[in-house]
Amino acid sequence: MVRYVVRKACGWLLLIVVATNVTFFLASWFLDPRSNYRDLRPVRSREQIAHALEPYGLSPDWSVVHRWWFWLSDVVLRFDWGHSPTGVPVNAEIPQRALVSGQLILLGTLASVVIGVALGVWTATRQYGLADRAALAVSIVLFNVPTAVGALAFVLGAVWLNQRAGTTVLHVASASTPGVEGTWASITDRAGHLILPTLNLTVLGYVSWHLTQRALLLDTINADFVRTARATGLTRAQAVRRHALRASLIPTVTSIAFTIPAVFTGAIITETVFGWEGMGRYFTQTIARNDVDGVVAVAAFGAAATAIGAILSDLATVALDPRVRAS
Amino acid sequence: MPAARLGRVRLYARRFTRSRSALTGVVIFVLLVVYATAGGHLAGRDWSAQDFLALTRPPGPGHWFGTNQGGNDVLAQSVHGLQRSLVIALSVSALTTVVSAVAGAGAAYLGGRVERLTLLIIHFLLVVPSFLILALVSNRVSGDWRILIPLLTFVTAVLPARVIWSVSTSLRERDYVLAAEFMDVSRWRIVARHIIPHLGALLVVNLMLGVVNAVLLETALSFLGFGVKTPDVSLGSLLADGGSTISSAPWLFAVPAGLLVLLTVSLTLIGDGLRDALDPTSAAGGRG
């Protein structure tokens, strides 16, 4: 089991390394760190700009391979992910932001999968009933709501609620209130800020799980092995739960990893709307500020999130599917 | 045999029109297209014209959907934005269908080095954060919608190409492909005339759902400021403008948001209806 996980992790690590390095070349190609200095007054000369960028390994006089080597050796030898063109170290930004985005992505994915699968099972056992039709109609509409529209609608609703209540019931901006002291107070404060963004990711994310799980369970619910299970004396609910559901969960679980990039894209927009200083905001800020090293760090975070999801879904597949051997 | 062909098309049409939700989708979509092409006359002024006597005015006579901070008529802007979003999404989806069909079916039939290289590119693009690459490049070309089209196509074609490849690997083993080979038909001709037509149903459904995908992607990009940029507007950039004044001027958010949801929901309903109609095992049109 441990060997299986290690082998999988090594494969993903290789992919992360490749993806990160390719992003470095793409970012160096499409972003121009010099533009951060062009608007400064007094006007800087070409040499002055190159001189200012050199300590960060971003000098335009260096070849791309030279810059890449500077960046790579810093990452490998000192785990230093570089600097923005104005000298802010990437390492100072990442831990806090990764934590903020990590909890958003984790909670959003978990809640979406649990709610979506539960709803899929519940409606599949009532196919073409009133509950099934109603849930399907809601899901088809939600499936088509762009993340930005959903997030802004939540803000609108929360602002209205806060005005009606006269106090701040739901926080609509930033990840925490500045100046909150004490462990317990800051935990409840952070949790309060988490509600709306997580709700947004969940409401728009559960839909695909609902629809696929419903279709998958409908495929297996009339299978011969479920009828055999009924014949041994199980009730319909028991047969569905122990036999049909377990078989139909396998494809769902394997696809969790491949939805994480989409969740991350959703998190970028959600963080923008709710003013969270996470990796998603960092994504937009670094691209807008021509911050090559920052963009590469975001790509590495995205790839790492996908890898973690993939390994977890592999483990779950091993637990669910007796045909997959982990040795 | 033209009669048989007509019969099949008629069968598809009958199955499609039997689905009430698919027809609702068609009606909404047609209304949206009419709005995008003729809605400008309703506004009575150009989308970029500014009315300095009516800044941030709520919906009312004169400006049916209100105005924004710069005095632009929201109705005229939404018509233009819908046009932009529609043109981008429809052309991206059409191109994506063609590219993914040629790449997927071509790789499966030609095999060997072509297949390995195509699969390598596809798998690589599935791992690298494609949204990041999209934002990087699109930000650099500073939001020209004509460049956005091939860019979005490149990113959205990856997944369908993979699906089409795996379906085509079974098609290439069929007897009629072998027969065509014995008749000395050229390889690309076999791909174009003997393999791709058998993917018809899949491609049509991909085409419709691809439009939804393209609309959502374009909206996300423009909302973050990396897609269509000022002075041009799309539904995504209108949404971003509306988002910043959501509590003081909610109509700036409501108009593009409503149009977006109507557009994507109608396209999904049409796509689902088409899938049911083209499915050989479908129960939607069997009786009568």
Coordinates of C-alpha atoms in Angstrom, one line a residue:
Chain A
M1 CA 0.0 0.0 0.0
V2 CA 2.7 2.5 1.0
R3 CA 4.7 1.5 -2.1
Y4 CA 1.7 2.1 -4.3
V5 CA 1.2 5.6 -2.8
V6 CA 4.9 6.4 -3.2
R7 CA 4.9 5.2 -6.8
K8 CA 1.9 7.3 -7.6
A9 CA 3.3 10.3 -5.8
C10 CA 6.6 10.1 -7.7
G11 CA 4.7 10.1 -11.0
W12 CA 2.7 13.1 -10.1
L13 CA 5.8 14.9 -8.7
L14 CA 7.4 14.4 -12.2
L15 CA 4.4 15.9 -13.8
I16 CA 4.4 18.9 -11.4
V17 CA 8.1 19.5 -12.2
V18 CA 7.5 19.4 -15.9
A19 CA 4.3 21.6 -15.7
T20 CA 6.1 24.2 -13.5
N21 CA 9.1 24.4 -15.8
V22 CA 7.0 24.8 -18.9
T23 CA 5.0 27.5 -17.2
F24 CA 8.3 29.3 -16.4
F25 CA 9.2 29.5 -20.1
L26 CA 5.7 30.5 -21.1
A27 CA 5.5 33.2 -18.5
S28 CA 9.0 34.5 -19.4
W29 CA 7.8 34.6 -23.0
F30 CA 4.5 36.4 -22.4
L31 CA 5.2 38.6 -19.4
D32 CA 7.5 41.6 -19.5
P33 CA 8.8 42.5 -16.0
R34 CA 10.3 45.7 -17.4
S35 CA 6.9 47.3 -17.8
N36 CA 6.7 47.7 -14.0
Y37 CA 9.5 50.2 -14.2
R38 CA 8.5 52.0 -17.4
D39 CA 5.8 54.2 -15.7
L40 CA 8.2 55.4 -13.0
R41 CA 9.3 59.0 -12.8
P42 CA 12.0 60.1 -13.5
V43 CA 12.1 57.9 -16.5
R44 CA 14.5 55.0 -16.1
S45 CA 16.9 54.1 -18.9
R46 CA 17.1 50.6 -20.4
E47 CA 20.3 49.9 -18.4
Q48 CA 18.9 51.1 -15.1
I49 CA 15.9 48.8 -15.5
A50 CA 18.0 45.8 -16.4
H51 CA 20.2 46.6 -13.4
A52 CA 17.2 46.8 -11.1
L53 CA 15.9 43.5 -12.3
E54 CA 19.2 41.6 -12.2
P55 CA 19.2 40.7 -8.5
Y56 CA 15.9 38.9 -9.0
G57 CA 17.1 37.0 -12.0
L58 CA 14.8 38.8 -14.4
S59 CA 17.3 40.8 -16.3
P60 CA 16.2 41.2 -19.9
D61 CA 19.9 41.0 -20.9
W62 CA 20.1 37.4 -19.8
S63 CA 18.9 34.6 -22.1
V64 CA 15.8 32.7 -21.2
V65 CA 17.9 29.6 -20.3
H66 CA 20.1 31.7 -18.0
R67 CA 17.0 33.2 -16.2
W68 CA 15.5 29.7 -16.0
W69 CA 18.7 28.3 -14.5
F70 CA 18.9 31.1 -11.9
W71 CA 15.3 30.4 -10.9
L72 CA 15.6 26.6 -10.9
S73 CA 18.8 26.6 -8.8
D74 CA 17.2 28.9 -6.2
V75 CA 14.1 26.6 -6.0
V76 CA 16.1 23.4 -5.8
L77 CA 18.9 24.5 -3.5
R78 CA 17.2 26.9 -1.1
F79 CA 13.5 26.4 -1.9
D80 CA 13.4 30.1 -2.8
W81 CA 10.7 30.6 -5.4
G82 CA 12.1 34.0 -6.5
H83 CA 10.9 37.6 -6.4
S84 CA 8.4 39.8 -8.1
P85 CA 9.8 42.4 -10.5
T86 CA 9.7 45.0 -7.6
G87 CA 11.6 42.7 -5.2
V88 CA 8.8 41.2 -3.0
P89 CA 9.8 37.6 -2.3
V90 CA 7.3 35.0 -3.5
N91 CA 8.0 32.8 -0.4
A92 CA 6.6 35.6 1.8
E93 CA 3.3 35.6 0.0
I94 CA 2.7 31.9 -0.6
P95 CA 2.1 30.1 2.8
Q96 CA -0.7 32.4 4.0
R97 CA -2.4 32.4 0.6
A98 CA -2.0 28.7 0.0
L99 CA -3.7 28.1 3.3
V100 CA -6.6 30.4 2.5
S101 CA -7.1 28.9 -1.0
G102 CA -6.4 25.4 0.2
Q103 CA -9.3 25.4 2.7
L104 CA -11.6 27.0 0.2
I105 CA -10.8 24.4 -2.5
L106 CA -10.8 21.5 0.0
L107 CA -14.1 22.4 1.7
G108 CA -15.7 23.3 -1.7
T109 CA -14.8 20.0 -3.3
L110 CA -15.7 17.9 -0.3
A111 CA -19.1 19.6 0.2
S112 CA -19.8 19.4 -3.5
V113 CA -19.0 15.7 -3.8
V114 CA -20.9 14.7 -0.6
I115 CA -24.0 16.8 -1.5
G116 CA -24.0 15.9 -5.2
V117 CA -23.5 12.2 -4.7
A118 CA -26.2 12.1 -1.9
L119 CA -28.6 13.9 -4.1
G120 CA -27.8 11.7 -7.1
V121 CA -28.5 8.6 -5.1
W122 CA -31.7 10.0 -3.6
T123 CA -33.1 11.1 -7.0
A124 CA -32.0 8.0 -8.9
T125 CA -34.0 5.8 -6.5
R126 CA -37.0 8.0 -7.3
Q127 CA -36.5 8.3 -11.1
Y128 CA -39.1 10.5 -12.9
G129 CA -40.8 11.2 -9.5
L130 CA -41.6 14.7 -8.5
A131 CA -38.5 15.1 -6.4
D132 CA -36.3 13.8 -9.2
R133 CA -37.8 16.2 -11.8
A134 CA -37.6 19.2 -9.5
A135 CA -34.0 18.5 -8.5
L136 CA -33.0 17.9 -12.1
A137 CA -34.5 21.2 -13.2
V138 CA -32.7 23.1 -10.4
S139 CA -29.5 21.4 -11.3
I140 CA -29.7 22.1 -15.0
V141 CA -30.2 25.8 -14.3
L142 CA -27.4 25.9 -11.7
F143 CA -25.1 23.9 -14.0
N144 CA -25.3 26.9 -16.4
V145 CA -24.7 29.7 -14.0
P146 CA -21.3 31.2 -14.5
T147 CA -19.2 31.3 -11.2
A148 CA -19.1 35.1 -11.4
V149 CA -22.9 35.4 -11.6
G150 CA -23.3 33.0 -8.7
A151 CA -20.8 34.8 -6.5
L152 CA -22.3 38.2 -7.2
A153 CA -25.8 37.0 -6.6
F154 CA -24.6 35.7 -3.2
V155 CA -23.1 39.1 -2.4
L156 CA -26.3 40.8 -3.4
G157 CA -28.3 38.5 -1.2
A158 CA -26.0 38.8 1.7
V159 CA -25.9 42.6 1.5
W160 CA -29.7 42.7 1.4
L161 CA -29.9 40.3 4.5
N162 CA -27.3 42.4 6.4
Q163 CA -29.4 45.5 5.7
R164 CA -32.6 43.9 6.8
A165 CA -31.0 42.5 10.0
G166 CA -29.1 45.8 10.7
T167 CA -25.9 43.9 11.6
T168 CA -23.3 41.9 9.7
V169 CA -24.9 38.4 9.6
L170 CA -22.8 37.2 6.6
H171 CA -19.4 38.6 5.7
V172 CA -19.1 39.5 2.1
A173 CA -15.5 40.8 1.9
S174 CA -12.0 39.5 2.8
A175 CA -11.0 36.3 4.6
S176 CA -11.0 37.7 8.2
T177 CA -11.8 40.9 10.1
P178 CA -8.6 42.9 10.9
G179 CA -8.0 43.4 14.6
V180 CA -9.8 40.3 15.9
E181 CA -7.8 39.0 18.9
G182 CA -7.8 35.6 20.6
T183 CA -7.7 32.0 19.2
W184 CA -11.4 31.3 19.6
A185 CA -12.6 34.7 18.3
S186 CA -10.4 34.5 15.2
I187 CA -11.5 31.0 14.5
T188 CA -15.2 31.9 14.6
D189 CA -14.4 35.0 12.6
R190 CA -12.6 33.1 9.9
A191 CA -15.4 30.5 9.8
G192 CA -17.9 33.3 9.3
H193 CA -16.0 34.6 6.4
L194 CA -15.7 31.1 4.9
I195 CA -19.5 30.6 4.7
L196 CA -20.4 32.5 1.5
P197 CA -17.4 31.6 -0.7
T198 CA -17.6 28.0 0.2
L199 CA -21.4 28.0 -0.3
N200 CA -20.8 29.6 -3.8
L201 CA -18.3 26.9 -4.8
T202 CA -20.6 24.2 -3.4
V203 CA -23.8 25.3 -5.0
L204 CA -22.2 25.6 -8.4
G205 CA -20.0 22.5 -8.0
Y206 CA -22.4 19.9 -6.6
V207 CA -24.4 19.9 -9.9
S208 CA -22.1 17.8 -12.0
W209 CA -21.8 15.2 -9.3
H210 CA -25.5 15.0 -8.9
L211 CA -26.1 14.5 -12.7
T212 CA -23.3 11.9 -13.2
Q213 CA -24.0 10.0 -10.0
R214 CA -27.7 9.8 -10.9
A215 CA -26.9 8.5 -14.4
L216 CA -24.3 6.0 -13.1
L217 CA -26.6 4.6 -10.4
L218 CA -29.5 4.3 -12.8
D219 CA -27.1 2.2 -15.0
T220 CA -26.3 -0.2 -12.2
I221 CA -29.6 -0.2 -10.2
N222 CA -31.2 -2.8 -12.5
A223 CA -28.1 -4.9 -12.9
D224 CA -28.2 -8.6 -12.4
F225 CA -26.0 -8.6 -9.3
V226 CA -28.4 -6.1 -7.6
R227 CA -31.3 -8.4 -8.4
T228 CA -29.3 -11.3 -7.0
A229 CA -28.7 -9.3 -3.8
R230 CA -32.4 -8.7 -3.5
A231 CA -33.0 -12.4 -4.0
T232 CA -30.8 -13.2 -1.0
G233 CA -33.3 -11.3 1.2
L234 CA -31.9 -7.8 1.3
T235 CA -34.4 -4.9 1.2
R236 CA -34.3 -2.6 -1.8
A237 CA -32.5 0.1 0.2
Q238 CA -29.9 -2.4 1.5
A239 CA -29.3 -3.8 -2.0
V240 CA -28.9 -0.4 -3.5
R241 CA -26.6 0.8 -0.8
R242 CA -24.3 -2.2 -0.5
H243 CA -24.2 -3.3 -4.1
A244 CA -25.4 -0.8 -6.7
L245 CA -24.0 2.3 -5.0
R246 CA -20.6 0.8 -4.4
A247 CA -20.2 -0.2 -8.0
S248 CA -21.4 3.1 -9.3
L249 CA -19.2 5.2 -7.0
I250 CA -16.0 4.0 -8.6
P251 CA -16.1 6.2 -11.8
T252 CA -17.3 9.1 -9.6
V253 CA -14.3 8.8 -7.3
T254 CA -11.8 8.4 -10.1
S255 CA -12.9 11.7 -11.7
I256 CA -12.6 13.8 -8.5
A257 CA -8.9 14.7 -9.4
F258 CA -9.8 16.0 -12.8
T259 CA -12.4 18.5 -11.4
I260 CA -9.8 20.2 -9.2
P261 CA -8.5 22.5 -12.0
A262 CA -12.1 23.6 -12.5
V263 CA -12.6 24.2 -8.8
F264 CA -9.4 26.2 -8.8
T265 CA -10.6 28.3 -11.7
G266 CA -13.8 28.8 -9.7
A267 CA -11.8 29.7 -6.7
I268 CA -10.0 32.4 -8.7
I269 CA -13.3 34.1 -9.5
T270 CA -14.8 33.5 -6.0
E271 CA -11.7 35.1 -4.4
T272 CA -11.9 38.0 -6.7
V273 CA -15.5 38.7 -5.9
F274 CA -15.2 38.2 -2.1
G275 CA -11.9 40.0 -1.8
W276 CA -9.9 37.0 -0.4
E277 CA -6.1 37.3 -0.5
G278 CA -5.6 33.7 -1.6
M279 CA -3.8 32.0 -4.5
G280 CA -6.6 33.0 -6.9
R281 CA -6.2 36.7 -6.3
Y282 CA -2.4 36.1 -6.5
F283 CA -3.1 34.6 -9.9
T284 CA -4.7 37.7 -11.3
Q285 CA -2.3 40.1 -9.6
T286 CA 0.8 38.3 -10.8
I287 CA -0.3 38.2 -14.4
A288 CA -1.4 41.9 -14.3
R289 CA 2.0 42.9 -12.7
N290 CA 4.1 40.8 -15.1
D291 CA 5.4 38.8 -12.1
V292 CA 7.0 35.7 -13.7
D293 CA 8.1 34.0 -10.5
G294 CA 4.7 34.5 -8.9
V295 CA 2.8 33.0 -11.9
V296 CA 5.1 30.0 -11.8
A297 CA 4.4 29.5 -8.1
V298 CA 0.6 29.7 -8.8
A299 CA 1.0 27.0 -11.5
A300 CA 2.9 24.8 -9.1
F301 CA 0.2 25.2 -6.5
G302 CA -2.5 24.3 -9.0
A303 CA -0.6 21.3 -10.2
A304 CA 0.0 20.2 -6.6
A305 CA -3.7 20.6 -5.7
T306 CA -4.5 18.4 -8.7
A307 CA -1.9 15.8 -7.7
I308 CA -3.2 15.6 -4.1
G309 CA -6.7 15.1 -5.4
A310 CA -5.5 12.4 -7.8
I311 CA -3.7 10.5 -5.1
L312 CA -6.7 10.7 -2.7
S313 CA -9.0 9.5 -5.4
D314 CA -6.6 6.7 -6.2
L315 CA -6.7 5.6 -2.6
A316 CA -10.5 5.8 -2.5
T317 CA -10.6 3.7 -5.7
V318 CA -8.4 1.0 -4.1
A319 CA -10.7 1.0 -1.1
L320 CA -13.9 0.7 -3.2
D321 CA -12.9 -1.5 -6.1
P322 CA -11.8 -5.0 -5.3
R323 CA -10.4 -5.5 -8.8
V324 CA -7.7 -2.8 -8.2
R325 CA -4.8 -4.2 -6.3
A326 CA -2.5 -1.8 -4.5
S327 CA 0.4 -4.1 -4.1
Chain B
M1 CA -30.9 6.9 -51.6
P2 CA -32.3 10.4 -50.9
A3 CA -35.6 9.0 -49.5
A4 CA -33.8 7.1 -46.7
R5 CA -31.7 10.2 -45.8
L6 CA -34.8 12.4 -45.6
G7 CA -36.5 9.8 -43.4
R8 CA -33.6 9.8 -41.0
V9 CA -33.5 13.6 -40.7
R10 CA -37.3 13.6 -40.3
L11 CA -37.0 11.0 -37.5
Y12 CA -34.4 13.2 -35.7
A13 CA -36.6 16.2 -36.2
R14 CA -39.6 14.4 -34.8
R15 CA -37.7 13.1 -31.8
F16 CA -36.3 16.6 -31.2
T17 CA -39.6 18.4 -31.4
R18 CA -41.2 15.9 -29.1
S19 CA -39.1 17.2 -26.2
R20 CA -40.7 20.2 -24.6
S21 CA -37.6 21.3 -22.9
A22 CA -35.6 21.2 -26.2
L23 CA -38.2 23.4 -27.9
T24 CA -38.1 25.9 -25.0
G25 CA -34.4 26.0 -25.5
V26 CA -34.8 26.8 -29.2
V27 CA -37.3 29.5 -28.5
I28 CA -35.1 31.2 -25.9
F29 CA -32.0 30.9 -28.1
V30 CA -33.8 32.4 -31.1
L31 CA -35.2 35.3 -29.0
L32 CA -31.6 36.0 -27.8
V33 CA -30.2 36.0 -31.3
V34 CA -33.0 38.4 -32.4
Y35 CA -32.2 40.6 -29.4
A36 CA -28.5 40.5 -30.3
T37 CA -29.1 41.5 -33.9
A38 CA -32.0 43.9 -33.7
G39 CA -32.0 45.0 -30.1
G40 CA -29.8 48.0 -31.0
H41 CA -32.9 49.7 -32.5
L42 CA -34.7 49.3 -29.2
A43 CA -32.0 51.3 -27.4
G44 CA -32.0 54.0 -30.0
R45 CA -28.4 54.9 -29.4
D46 CA -24.9 53.6 -29.9
W47 CA -23.5 51.3 -27.3
S48 CA -20.4 53.4 -26.9
A49 CA -22.2 56.8 -26.9
Q50 CA -22.3 58.5 -23.5
D51 CA -25.2 60.4 -22.1
F52 CA -23.7 62.8 -19.6
L53 CA -27.2 63.9 -18.4
A54 CA -27.9 60.4 -17.2
L55 CA -25.1 58.8 -15.1
T56 CA -25.9 55.6 -13.2
R57 CA -29.6 56.1 -13.8
P58 CA -31.9 53.2 -12.8
P59 CA -34.1 51.5 -15.5
G60 CA -36.9 53.8 -16.8
P61 CA -38.2 55.5 -19.9
G62 CA -35.4 56.6 -22.3
H63 CA -33.0 54.1 -20.9
W64 CA -35.0 50.9 -20.5
F65 CA -32.2 49.0 -18.7
G66 CA -30.7 52.1 -17.0
T67 CA -27.2 53.6 -17.6
N68 CA -23.8 52.9 -16.1
Q69 CA -21.3 55.3 -14.4
G70 CA -20.1 56.6 -17.8
G71 CA -23.6 57.3 -19.0
N72 CA -23.6 54.3 -21.5
D73 CA -27.0 52.9 -22.1
V74 CA -27.0 49.4 -20.5
L75 CA -29.5 48.0 -23.1
A76 CA -27.3 49.0 -26.0
Q77 CA -24.2 47.7 -24.2
S78 CA -25.8 44.4 -23.4
V79 CA -26.9 44.0 -27.0
H80 CA -23.3 44.6 -28.1
G81 CA -21.9 42.4 -25.4
L82 CA -24.3 39.5 -26.2
Q83 CA -23.2 39.9 -29.9
R84 CA -19.5 39.6 -28.9
S85 CA -20.1 36.7 -26.6
L86 CA -22.2 34.9 -29.1
V87 CA -19.8 35.4 -32.0
I88 CA -16.8 34.3 -29.9
A89 CA -18.7 31.2 -28.4
L90 CA -20.2 30.0 -31.7
S91 CA -17.0 30.3 -33.7
V92 CA -14.9 28.7 -30.9
S93 CA -17.3 25.8 -30.6
A94 CA -17.4 25.3 -34.4
L95 CA -13.6 25.4 -34.6
T96 CA -13.2 23.2 -31.6
T97 CA -15.5 20.6 -33.1
V98 CA -13.5 20.6 -36.4
V99 CA -10.1 20.6 -34.7
S100 CA -11.0 17.9 -32.2
A101 CA -12.6 15.7 -34.8
V102 CA -9.6 16.0 -37.2
A103 CA -7.0 15.6 -34.4
G104 CA -8.8 12.8 -32.6
A105 CA -9.9 10.7 -35.6
G106 CA -6.7 11.5 -37.5
A107 CA -4.5 10.4 -34.6
A108 CA -6.5 7.2 -34.1
Y109 CA -6.5 6.2 -37.8
L110 CA -3.0 7.3 -38.8
G111 CA -1.5 5.7 -35.7
G112 CA 2.3 5.5 -35.1
R113 CA 4.2 8.6 -34.5
V114 CA 1.3 11.0 -35.3
E115 CA -0.9 9.2 -32.7
R116 CA 1.8 9.2 -30.0
L117 CA 2.6 12.9 -30.5
T118 CA -1.0 14.0 -30.5
L119 CA -1.7 12.0 -27.3
L120 CA 1.4 13.5 -25.7
I121 CA 0.2 17.0 -26.4
I122 CA -3.3 16.2 -25.2
H123 CA -2.2 14.6 -21.9
F124 CA 0.2 17.4 -21.3
L125 CA -2.4 20.1 -21.8
L126 CA -4.7 18.2 -19.4
V127 CA -2.1 18.5 -16.6
V128 CA -0.8 22.0 -17.2
P129 CA -3.2 24.6 -15.7
S130 CA -4.8 25.6 -19.0
F131 CA -6.7 28.6 -17.6
L132 CA -3.4 30.1 -16.5
I133 CA -1.9 29.7 -20.0
L134 CA -5.0 31.2 -21.5
A135 CA -4.9 34.2 -19.1
L136 CA -1.2 34.7 -19.8
V137 CA -1.5 34.8 -23.6
S138 CA -4.8 36.6 -23.7
N139 CA -3.5 39.3 -21.4
R140 CA -0.5 39.8 -23.7
V141 CA -2.6 40.2 -26.9
S142 CA -4.6 42.7 -24.8
G143 CA -8.1 41.4 -25.4
D144 CA -8.5 41.4 -29.1
W145 CA -11.6 39.2 -29.6
R146 CA -10.4 37.9 -32.9
I147 CA -7.3 36.5 -31.3
L148 CA -9.3 35.2 -28.4
I149 CA -11.1 32.8 -30.8
P150 CA -8.1 30.6 -31.8
L151 CA -6.8 30.8 -28.3
L152 CA -10.0 29.5 -26.6
T153 CA -10.2 26.8 -29.4
F154 CA -6.8 25.5 -28.5
V155 CA -7.7 25.1 -24.9
T156 CA -11.2 23.7 -25.3
A157 CA -10.4 21.2 -28.1
V158 CA -8.2 19.1 -25.8
L159 CA -10.8 17.1 -23.9
P160 CA -13.1 16.4 -26.9
A161 CA -10.1 15.4 -29.0
R162 CA -9.3 12.8 -26.3
V163 CA -12.9 11.4 -26.3
I164 CA -13.0 11.3 -30.1
W165 CA -9.7 9.5 -30.2
S166 CA -10.9 6.8 -27.9
V167 CA -14.1 6.3 -29.9
S168 CA -12.3 6.3 -33.2
T169 CA -9.8 3.6 -32.1
S170 CA -12.7 1.1 -32.4
L171 CA -14.0 2.7 -35.7
R172 CA -10.6 2.2 -37.4
E173 CA -11.0 -1.6 -37.1
R174 CA -14.3 -1.7 -39.0
D175 CA -14.6 -3.7 -42.2
Y176 CA -15.6 -0.7 -44.4
V177 CA -12.4 1.1 -43.4
L178 CA -10.5 -2.0 -44.5
A179 CA -12.5 -2.1 -47.8
A180 CA -11.7 1.5 -48.4
E181 CA -8.1 0.8 -47.9
F182 CA -8.2 -2.1 -50.4
M183 CA -9.8 0.3 -52.9
D184 CA -6.7 2.5 -52.5
V185 CA -8.6 5.5 -51.0
S186 CA -6.1 8.0 -49.5
R187 CA -5.6 8.0 -45.8
W188 CA -6.9 11.5 -45.1
R189 CA -9.9 10.8 -47.3
I190 CA -10.7 7.7 -45.2
V191 CA -10.5 9.9 -42.1
A192 CA -12.8 12.5 -43.6
R193 CA -15.3 10.3 -45.4
H194 CA -15.4 7.1 -43.5
I195 CA -14.5 7.8 -39.9
I196 CA -15.7 11.3 -39.0
P197 CA -19.2 10.8 -40.4
H198 CA -19.7 8.0 -37.9
L199 CA -18.9 10.4 -35.1
G200 CA -21.8 12.6 -36.2
A201 CA -24.0 12.4 -33.1
L202 CA -21.1 12.9 -30.8
L203 CA -19.9 15.9 -32.8
V204 CA -23.3 17.6 -32.9
V205 CA -23.7 17.3 -29.2
N206 CA -20.2 18.5 -28.6
L207 CA -20.9 21.5 -30.9
M208 CA -23.9 22.6 -28.7
L209 CA -22.3 21.9 -25.3
G210 CA -19.1 23.4 -26.6
V211 CA -20.9 26.7 -27.0
V212 CA -21.9 26.7 -23.3
N213 CA -18.3 25.8 -22.4
A214 CA -16.9 28.7 -24.5
V215 CA -19.4 31.2 -23.1
L216 CA -18.5 30.3 -19.5
L217 CA -14.7 30.4 -20.3
E218 CA -14.9 33.7 -22.1
T219 CA -17.0 35.1 -19.3
A220 CA -14.5 34.0 -16.7
L221 CA -11.6 35.5 -18.6
S222 CA -13.3 38.8 -19.4
F223 CA -14.6 39.0 -15.8
L224 CA -11.0 38.8 -14.5
G225 CA -9.9 41.4 -17.0
F226 CA -7.9 39.1 -19.3
G227 CA -10.4 38.5 -22.1
V228 CA -12.3 41.2 -23.9
K229 CA -11.1 44.6 -22.6
T230 CA -12.4 48.1 -22.7
P231 CA -13.3 49.9 -25.0
D232 CA -14.8 46.7 -26.3
V233 CA -17.4 44.9 -24.1
S234 CA -18.6 41.4 -23.7
L235 CA -21.1 39.9 -21.2
G236 CA -18.1 39.0 -19.0
S237 CA -16.7 42.5 -18.8
L238 CA -20.2 44.0 -18.3
L239 CA -20.6 41.6 -15.4
A240 CA -17.3 42.7 -13.9
D241 CA -18.4 46.4 -14.2
G242 CA -21.7 45.5 -12.6
G243 CA -20.0 43.5 -9.8
S244 CA -18.1 46.6 -8.5
T245 CA -21.4 48.5 -7.9
I246 CA -23.6 45.6 -7.0
S247 CA -25.4 47.2 -4.0
S248 CA -25.7 50.8 -5.4
A249 CA -26.6 49.9 -9.0
P250 CA -27.8 46.3 -9.2
W251 CA -29.2 46.6 -12.7
L252 CA -25.7 46.8 -14.1
F253 CA -25.2 43.3 -12.8
A254 CA -28.7 41.9 -13.4
V255 CA -28.9 42.5 -17.1
P256 CA -25.7 40.7 -18.3
A257 CA -26.2 38.0 -15.6
G258 CA -29.8 37.3 -16.8
L259 CA -28.7 37.2 -20.5
L260 CA -25.8 34.9 -19.7
V261 CA -27.9 32.4 -17.7
L262 CA -30.7 32.4 -20.4
L263 CA -28.0 31.8 -23.1
T264 CA -26.3 28.9 -21.4
V265 CA -29.5 27.3 -20.2
S266 CA -31.1 27.4 -23.6
L267 CA -28.0 25.9 -25.3
T268 CA -27.9 23.1 -22.7
L269 CA -31.6 22.3 -23.3
I270 CA -31.0 22.2 -27.1
G271 CA -27.9 20.0 -26.6
D272 CA -29.7 17.6 -24.3
G273 CA -32.6 17.4 -26.8
L274 CA -30.2 16.7 -29.7
R275 CA -28.4 14.0 -27.7
D276 CA -31.7 12.3 -27.1
A277 CA -32.8 12.7 -30.7
L278 CA -29.6 11.4 -32.2
D279 CA -29.2 8.5 -29.8
P280 CA -30.0 5.2 -31.6
T281 CA -31.3 3.7 -28.4
S282 CA -33.4 6.7 -27.6
A283 CA -37.0 6.2 -26.5
A284 CA -37.8 9.8 -27.3
G285 CA -39.2 9.3 -30.8
G286 CA -39.9 5.6 -31.2
R287 CA -43.6 5.5 -30.9
G288 CA -45.8 6.9 -33.7

